[in-house]
Tab-separated table of C-alpha atoms in Angstrom:
chain	number	residue	atom	x	y	z
A	57	MET	CA	118.615	84.413	133.235
A	58	ASP	CA	122.359	84.563	133.822
A	59	LYS	CA	123.512	87.715	131.998
A	60	GLU	CA	127.200	86.846	132.207
A	61	LYS	CA	126.599	83.393	130.739
A	62	MET	CA	124.378	84.752	127.945
A	63	PHE	CA	127.127	87.005	126.558
A	64	ILE	CA	130.179	84.900	127.415
A	65	ARG	CA	131.002	84.117	123.777
A	66	GLN	CA	131.579	87.818	123.049
A	67	THR	CA	133.037	88.861	126.415
A	68	THR	CA	135.664	86.166	125.873
A	69	LEU	CA	136.965	88.280	123.001
A	70	PRO	CA	139.693	90.596	124.334
A	71	GLU	CA	138.380	93.402	122.103
A	72	VAL	CA	135.071	93.297	123.970
A	73	GLY	CA	135.526	91.840	127.443
A	74	LEU	CA	133.386	92.814	130.405
A	75	LYS	CA	134.098	96.519	129.873
A	76	GLY	CA	132.904	96.341	126.285
A	77	GLN	CA	129.800	94.440	127.342
A	78	GLU	CA	129.044	97.127	129.892
A	79	LYS	CA	129.309	99.746	127.143
A	80	LEU	CA	126.838	97.761	125.043
A	81	SER	CA	124.471	97.473	128.010
A	82	ASN	CA	124.566	101.239	128.518
A	83	ALA	CA	124.108	102.096	124.828
A	84	LYS	CA	120.987	103.750	123.453
A	85	ILE	CA	120.290	103.445	119.736
A	86	ALA	CA	117.417	104.316	117.417
A	87	ILE	CA	116.535	102.351	114.280
A	88	ILE	CA	114.424	104.008	111.619
A	89	GLY	CA	112.828	101.426	109.355
A	90	CYS	CA	111.875	97.937	110.533
A	91	GLY	CA	112.003	96.256	107.127
A	92	GLY	CA	114.734	93.962	105.842
A	93	LEU	CA	117.668	96.096	106.980
A	94	GLY	CA	116.186	97.311	110.240
A	95	SER	CA	114.776	94.021	111.445
A	96	ALA	CA	118.080	92.201	110.852
A	97	ALA	CA	120.128	94.943	112.521
A	98	ALA	CA	117.729	95.238	115.462
A	99	VAL	CA	117.602	91.524	116.257
A	100	TYR	CA	121.368	91.048	116.123
A	101	LEU	CA	122.038	94.195	118.147
A	102	ALA	CA	119.491	93.105	120.732
A	103	ALA	CA	121.244	89.757	120.957
A	104	THR	CA	124.543	91.510	121.727
A	105	GLY	CA	122.942	93.129	124.777
A	106	ILE	CA	122.348	96.703	123.617
A	107	GLY	CA	120.638	98.444	126.536
A	108	GLN	CA	117.955	100.485	124.781
A	109	ILE	CA	116.593	100.195	121.246
A	110	HIS	CA	114.006	102.598	119.841
A	111	LEU	CA	112.182	101.316	116.731
A	112	ILE	CA	110.493	103.720	114.327
A	113	ASP	CA	108.239	102.447	111.525
A	114	TYR	CA	104.668	103.298	110.515
A	115	ASP	CA	104.296	100.339	108.131
A	116	LYS	CA	102.462	97.040	108.484
A	117	ILE	CA	103.758	93.587	107.561
A	118	ASP	CA	102.836	92.530	104.030
A	119	VAL	CA	103.107	89.015	102.650
A	120	SER	CA	105.465	90.320	99.947
A	121	ASN	CA	107.863	91.445	102.714
A	122	LEU	CA	108.363	88.016	104.236
A	123	HIS	CA	111.005	86.725	101.837
A	124	ARG	CA	113.483	89.375	103.028
A	125	GLN	CA	112.065	90.364	106.441
A	126	VAL	CA	112.623	86.941	107.920
A	127	PHE	CA	111.891	87.751	111.567
A	128	TYR	CA	108.197	88.231	110.809
A	129	LYS	CA	105.709	85.367	110.570
A	130	LEU	CA	102.788	84.573	108.270
A	131	GLU	CA	100.314	85.034	111.098
A	132	GLU	CA	101.662	88.576	111.630
A	133	VAL	CA	100.716	89.836	108.146
A	134	GLY	CA	98.736	93.049	108.537
A	135	LYS	CA	100.208	93.806	111.957
A	136	SER	CA	102.561	96.624	112.943
A	137	LYS	CA	106.193	96.003	112.010
A	138	ALA	CA	107.472	97.946	114.994
A	139	LYS	CA	105.254	96.099	117.487
A	140	SER	CA	106.037	92.674	116.024
A	141	LEU	CA	109.780	93.346	115.963
A	142	ALA	CA	109.729	94.635	119.538
A	143	LYS	CA	107.880	91.497	120.629
A	144	HIS	CA	110.480	89.287	118.935
A	145	ILE	CA	113.355	91.167	120.555
A	146	GLU	CA	111.764	90.829	123.983
A	147	SER	CA	111.449	87.067	123.385
A	148	ILE	CA	115.190	86.625	122.817
A	149	SER	CA	116.619	88.970	125.431
A	150	SER	CA	115.297	90.216	128.739
A	151	PHE	CA	118.175	92.672	129.067
A	152	VAL	CA	117.070	95.011	126.289
A	153	SER	CA	114.561	97.818	126.748
A	154	VAL	CA	112.561	98.318	123.529
A	155	SER	CA	110.362	101.282	122.660
A	156	ILE	CA	108.476	101.990	119.439
A	157	HIS	CA	107.034	104.878	117.445
A	158	GLU	CA	104.459	104.016	114.781
A	159	GLU	CA	104.285	107.310	112.898
A	160	PRO	CA	106.464	108.479	109.991
A	161	ILE	CA	109.557	110.350	111.071
A	162	ASN	CA	109.482	113.941	109.845
A	163	LYS	CA	110.989	117.325	110.525
A	164	TYR	CA	108.387	118.073	113.165
A	165	ASN	CA	108.790	114.995	115.359
A	166	ILE	CA	112.394	113.984	114.716
A	167	THR	CA	113.869	115.884	117.649
A	168	GLU	CA	111.459	114.368	120.151
A	169	GLU	CA	112.036	110.858	118.797
A	170	LEU	CA	115.822	110.931	118.477
A	171	LYS	CA	117.093	113.393	121.092
A	172	ASN	CA	117.931	110.653	123.619
A	173	TYR	CA	119.933	108.483	121.197
A	174	SER	CA	123.532	109.073	120.137
A	175	ILE	CA	123.639	106.428	117.379
A	176	ILE	CA	120.985	106.423	114.671
A	177	LEU	CA	120.532	103.626	112.111
A	178	ASP	CA	119.087	104.595	108.730
A	179	CYS	CA	117.370	101.423	107.545
A	180	THR	CA	114.800	103.147	105.351
A	181	ASP	CA	114.102	102.947	101.620
A	182	SER	CA	112.981	106.582	101.356
A	183	LEU	CA	115.399	109.108	99.883
A	184	PRO	CA	113.779	112.138	101.602
A	185	THR	CA	113.955	110.322	104.943
A	186	LYS	CA	117.633	109.530	104.408
A	187	TYR	CA	118.446	113.202	103.866
A	188	LEU	CA	116.266	114.210	106.802
A	189	LEU	CA	118.103	111.792	109.111
A	190	ASN	CA	121.477	112.883	107.782
A	191	ASP	CA	120.791	116.588	108.207
A	192	TYR	CA	119.352	116.141	111.695
A	193	CYS	CA	122.383	114.099	112.773
A	194	VAL	CA	124.823	116.645	111.364
A	195	LEU	CA	123.112	119.514	113.172
A	196	ASN	CA	122.865	117.585	116.451
A	197	ASN	CA	126.259	115.830	116.437
A	198	LYS	CA	124.824	112.329	116.272
A	199	THR	CA	126.397	109.363	114.489
A	200	LEU	CA	124.399	107.949	111.574
A	201	VAL	CA	124.950	104.352	110.458
A	202	TYR	CA	123.732	104.372	106.873
A	203	GLY	CA	122.442	101.435	104.858
A	204	SER	CA	120.704	101.196	101.500
A	205	LEU	CA	120.046	98.810	98.639
A	206	TYR	CA	119.685	98.916	94.883
A	207	LYS	CA	119.071	95.626	93.083
A	208	HIS	CA	122.195	93.530	93.798
A	209	ASP	CA	124.183	96.354	95.392
A	210	GLY	CA	124.269	97.299	99.056
A	211	TYR	CA	125.738	100.440	100.616
A	212	VAL	CA	127.037	100.923	104.176
A	213	ALA	CA	128.702	103.903	105.838
A	214	VAL	CA	129.187	105.586	109.195
A	215	PHE	CA	128.335	109.247	108.743
A	216	ASN	CA	129.071	112.194	111.000
A	217	ALA	CA	131.061	110.194	113.534
A	218	ASP	CA	133.380	111.860	116.023
A	219	SER	CA	137.067	111.310	115.344
A	220	LYS	CA	140.420	112.764	116.305
A	221	ASP	CA	140.154	115.087	113.309
A	222	GLY	CA	136.657	116.290	114.197
A	223	ARG	CA	133.330	115.191	112.711
A	224	THR	CA	133.616	112.931	109.671
A	225	ALA	CA	131.930	113.048	106.257
A	226	HIS	CA	128.194	112.610	105.834
A	227	LEU	CA	125.641	111.898	103.116
A	228	ARG	CA	125.816	115.361	101.537
A	229	ASP	CA	129.574	115.008	101.119
A	230	ALA	CA	128.801	112.095	98.805
A	231	PHE	CA	125.587	113.420	97.248
A	232	PRO	CA	125.128	117.137	98.000
A	233	GLU	CA	121.531	117.282	96.767
A	234	MET	CA	118.734	114.759	96.788
A	235	SER	CA	118.051	113.387	93.329
A	236	LYS	CA	114.950	114.900	91.748
A	237	LYS	CA	114.401	111.719	89.773
A	238	HIS	CA	112.286	108.956	91.208
A	239	VAL	CA	114.516	106.327	92.832
A	240	PRO	CA	112.705	102.963	92.862
A	241	ASN	CA	112.708	100.893	96.028
A	242	CYS	CA	112.779	97.112	96.511
A	243	SER	CA	109.048	96.738	95.918
A	244	GLU	CA	109.463	98.261	92.451
A	245	ILE	CA	112.713	96.760	91.155
A	246	GLY	CA	112.978	93.647	93.315
A	247	THR	CA	115.777	92.206	95.402
A	248	LEU	CA	117.164	88.882	96.582
A	249	ASN	CA	116.969	88.372	100.315
A	250	PRO	CA	120.622	87.555	101.210
A	251	ILE	CA	121.928	91.028	100.362
A	252	VAL	CA	119.249	92.601	102.557
A	253	GLY	CA	120.456	90.579	105.528
A	254	ILE	CA	124.114	91.175	104.688
A	255	ILE	CA	123.763	94.960	104.660
A	256	GLY	CA	121.617	95.007	107.803
A	257	LEU	CA	124.240	92.939	109.610
A	258	MET	CA	127.028	95.176	108.326
A	259	GLN	CA	125.191	98.096	109.896
A	260	ALA	CA	124.894	96.179	113.168
A	261	ASN	CA	128.617	95.390	113.027
A	262	GLU	CA	129.484	99.079	112.679
A	263	VAL	CA	127.282	99.934	115.668
A	264	ILE	CA	129.049	97.339	117.840
A	265	LYS	CA	132.460	98.695	116.804
A	266	ILE	CA	131.368	102.267	117.583
A	267	ILE	CA	130.117	101.354	121.053
A	268	THR	CA	132.997	99.068	122.023
A	269	GLU	CA	135.578	101.333	120.345
A	270	THR	CA	137.150	98.499	118.408
A	271	GLY	CA	138.108	97.880	114.798
A	272	THR	CA	138.164	100.325	111.907
A	273	LEU	CA	134.921	102.135	111.128
A	274	LEU	CA	133.512	102.925	107.699
A	275	ILE	CA	134.079	106.642	108.177
A	276	ASN	CA	134.873	109.044	105.334
A	277	LYS	CA	133.918	106.261	102.940
A	278	ILE	CA	130.993	104.255	101.605
A	279	LEU	CA	131.348	100.503	101.217
A	280	ILE	CA	129.560	99.204	98.130
A	281	TYR	CA	128.956	95.456	98.090
A	282	ASN	CA	127.733	93.522	95.044
A	283	SER	CA	126.120	90.167	95.798
A	284	MET	CA	126.485	88.817	92.256
A	285	ASP	CA	130.279	88.597	92.344
A	286	ASN	CA	130.966	89.320	96.037
A	287	SER	CA	132.978	92.382	95.074
A	288	GLN	CA	133.507	95.291	97.423
A	289	PHE	CA	134.336	98.841	96.426
A	290	ILE	CA	135.213	101.673	98.787
A	291	MET	CA	134.184	105.164	97.726
A	292	LYS	CA	136.297	107.653	99.682
A	293	LEU	CA	134.715	110.870	100.943
A	294	LYS	CA	136.034	114.233	102.038
A	295	SER	CA	134.259	116.291	104.676
A	296	ALA	CA	133.484	119.376	102.609
A	297	PHE	CA	129.756	120.079	103.062
A	298	SER	CA	129.805	122.264	106.166
A	299	LYS	CA	127.395	122.234	109.093
A	300	ASP	CA	126.380	125.803	108.230
A	301	ARG	CA	125.361	124.742	104.724
A	302	VAL	CA	123.297	121.891	106.155
A	303	ALA	CA	121.650	124.307	108.601
A	304	ALA	CA	120.768	126.708	105.788
A	305	ILE	CA	119.016	123.904	103.907
A	306	TYR	CA	117.333	122.398	106.966
A	307	ASN	CA	115.975	125.722	108.233
A	308	ASN	CA	114.476	126.662	104.877
A	309	GLU	CA	110.672	126.698	105.106
A	310	ASN	CA	110.491	124.640	101.908
A	311	TYR	CA	112.565	121.791	103.357
A	312	PHE	CA	110.936	118.541	102.237
A	313	ASP	CA	108.892	116.455	104.647
A	314	ALA	CA	109.803	112.790	104.897
A	315	ARG	CA	106.421	111.585	103.601
A	316	CYS	CA	105.784	114.654	101.437
A	317	GLU	CA	102.439	115.169	103.195
A	318	LEU	CA	103.335	118.672	104.311
A	319	GLN	CA	104.487	119.840	100.911
A	320	ASP	CA	102.181	121.209	98.252
A	321	GLU	CA	98.715	120.233	99.509
A	322	GLY	CA	97.370	121.010	96.034
A	323	LEU	CA	98.689	117.631	94.875
A	324	LEU	CA	96.707	115.589	97.384
A	325	ILE	CA	93.158	114.294	97.537
A	326	GLU	CA	91.576	112.952	100.720
A	327	ALA	CA	89.978	109.499	100.833
A	328	ASN	CA	86.486	110.901	101.427
A	329	GLN	CA	86.872	113.286	98.474
A	330	LEU	CA	87.780	110.371	96.218
A	331	ARG	CA	84.777	108.350	97.439
A	332	ASN	CA	82.486	111.229	96.540
A	333	LYS	CA	83.984	111.604	93.069
A	334	LEU	CA	84.009	107.925	92.044
A	335	PRO	CA	80.259	107.658	91.238
A	336	ASP	CA	80.524	110.499	88.691
A	337	GLY	CA	82.500	108.357	86.273
A	338	ASN	CA	84.566	111.310	85.057
A	339	ILE	CA	87.547	110.496	87.222
A	340	LYS	CA	90.308	108.170	86.060
A	341	ILE	CA	92.378	106.037	88.447
A	342	ILE	CA	96.046	105.225	87.852
A	343	SER	CA	97.686	102.621	90.082
A	344	VAL	CA	101.451	102.728	90.516
A	345	ILE	CA	101.477	99.620	92.718
A	346	ALA	CA	104.014	97.037	91.568
A	347	ASP	CA	102.300	94.197	93.455
A	348	THR	CA	99.524	93.046	91.124
A	349	ASN	CA	97.880	91.113	93.965
A	350	PHE	CA	97.418	94.148	96.192
A	351	PRO	CA	93.649	94.616	96.789
A	352	ILE	CA	92.209	97.827	95.330
A	353	PRO	CA	88.620	98.634	96.420
A	354	PHE	CA	87.612	100.211	93.098
A	355	SER	CA	88.317	99.740	89.399
A	356	VAL	CA	91.583	101.013	87.960
A	357	ASP	CA	91.877	102.577	84.510
A	358	LEU	CA	95.625	102.202	84.171
A	359	SER	CA	98.205	100.159	86.065
A	360	MET	CA	101.649	101.726	85.651
A	361	PRO	CA	104.332	101.179	88.326
A	362	ASN	CA	106.807	104.035	88.714
A	363	SER	CA	109.581	101.886	87.289
A	364	LYS	CA	107.554	101.527	84.064
A	365	PHE	CA	106.289	105.089	83.789
A	366	ASP	CA	105.259	105.950	80.223
A	367	ALA	CA	103.813	109.410	79.617
A	368	ALA	CA	102.292	108.297	76.299
A	369	LYS	CA	99.853	106.041	78.183
A	370	LEU	CA	98.216	109.129	79.693
A	371	ALA	CA	96.958	110.404	76.334
A	372	PRO	CA	93.398	108.962	76.697
A	373	PHE	CA	92.941	110.712	80.053
A	374	MET	CA	93.820	114.291	79.126
A	375	SER	CA	90.248	115.533	79.464
A	376	ASN	CA	89.617	113.798	82.781
A	377	GLU	CA	90.543	114.376	86.363
A	378	ILE	CA	93.164	111.796	87.407
A	379	VAL	CA	93.876	110.277	90.800
A	380	VAL	CA	97.086	108.285	91.304
A	381	VAL	CA	97.061	105.618	94.011
A	382	CYS	CA	99.550	103.348	95.776
A	383	GLN	CA	99.755	101.544	99.109
A	384	LYS	CA	101.035	104.362	101.320
A	385	GLY	CA	100.746	107.510	99.213
A	386	ILE	CA	104.478	107.968	98.672
A	387	SER	CA	105.020	106.535	95.178
A	388	SER	CA	101.735	108.034	93.998
A	389	TYR	CA	102.858	111.458	95.203
A	390	ALA	CA	106.115	111.184	93.246
A	391	THR	CA	104.216	110.109	90.115
A	392	THR	CA	101.713	112.947	90.514
A	393	LYS	CA	104.516	115.486	90.655
A	394	ARG	CA	106.070	113.910	87.564
A	395	ILE	CA	102.815	114.031	85.601
A	396	ARG	CA	102.133	117.627	86.611
A	397	LYS	CA	105.594	118.598	85.449
A	398	GLU	CA	105.190	116.925	82.037
A	399	PHE	CA	101.568	117.989	81.461
A	400	SER	CA	100.975	121.497	82.732
A	401	GLY	CA	97.333	122.160	83.544
A	402	LEU	CA	96.339	118.496	83.825
A	403	LYS	CA	94.139	117.839	86.862
A	404	VAL	CA	96.003	115.039	88.628
A	405	PHE	CA	96.114	114.248	92.345
A	406	SER	CA	97.650	111.702	94.676
A	407	LEU	CA	95.526	109.787	97.197
A	408	LYS	CA	96.717	111.047	100.572
A	409	ASN	CA	98.165	108.322	102.837
A	410	GLY	CA	97.453	105.667	100.192
A	411	LEU	CA	95.049	102.761	99.947
A	412	GLU	CA	96.123	101.288	103.280
A	413	ASN	CA	94.269	104.171	104.939
A	414	TYR	CA	91.398	104.369	102.441
């Protein structure tokens, strides 16, 4: 394949040229999350000729993903997102080296996974993971291209980028502490697919500008885009949350783990423990899965997605042991913590790693 011919439409641009294309070819980026944001960003960045792309995602393709994760196919349902996305990228460009990691990113593996990449894309829908990525990037002087969604709103920013005035603002300058309230993701509150693609492509656009050193970056600001009226709002940020403050939080032994698995083990129940308890009949199962078609291998006593949490519905189960379940064990963990907080002494646990690993 003729490399020069493949990228001629962008090297023709004076802002890019052959020098810019060489910078793209030498770039190394990591993308965390291969869902709607990550898959769109990865494919478009691969098509620009990015040299190395590292994909991180532990999830599998679900049929409910396909409406917004348009680079996956029906026949790939149940397969690894990272593997499928890497295969697609390799099919459109032979000039990109793709690597994958199929485990959740957490405080204990993040250095090994991201140490060789200077630009990190946050394409996740997990609030703990977003803070983990932010804090790691701040402490290691890496640029974080942030993207997130909420209903019809999308958010894009370039955090912790190097500038003439030093390092720029980051996530904690906007939101110093992670919200203790449950923040629903797309599977719980829904989303239309165009905004997912728009925000993913905005992230890709920022990456290209960073590498080629062109245009004006979204630094010291967050762009908020609303797909219902095509409005854009810029929230300006000041770099006030120091690196030392981030280090103090990050180095605390109680720093949250991205999947919460390494937090209070007293909240979790293993799959084999649940199997042993089910025949007794004294255990009650609460499902917080929003997808009513998701297969559950045992009967459920109460279906209550996180977005429709109602403590009053727990009244009939006060004398029973309760196990909360979801697909991956993340939403169920959040619900378990919420129930424990509202009903002290109630025996309630979250199924570790969720039903996908049951």
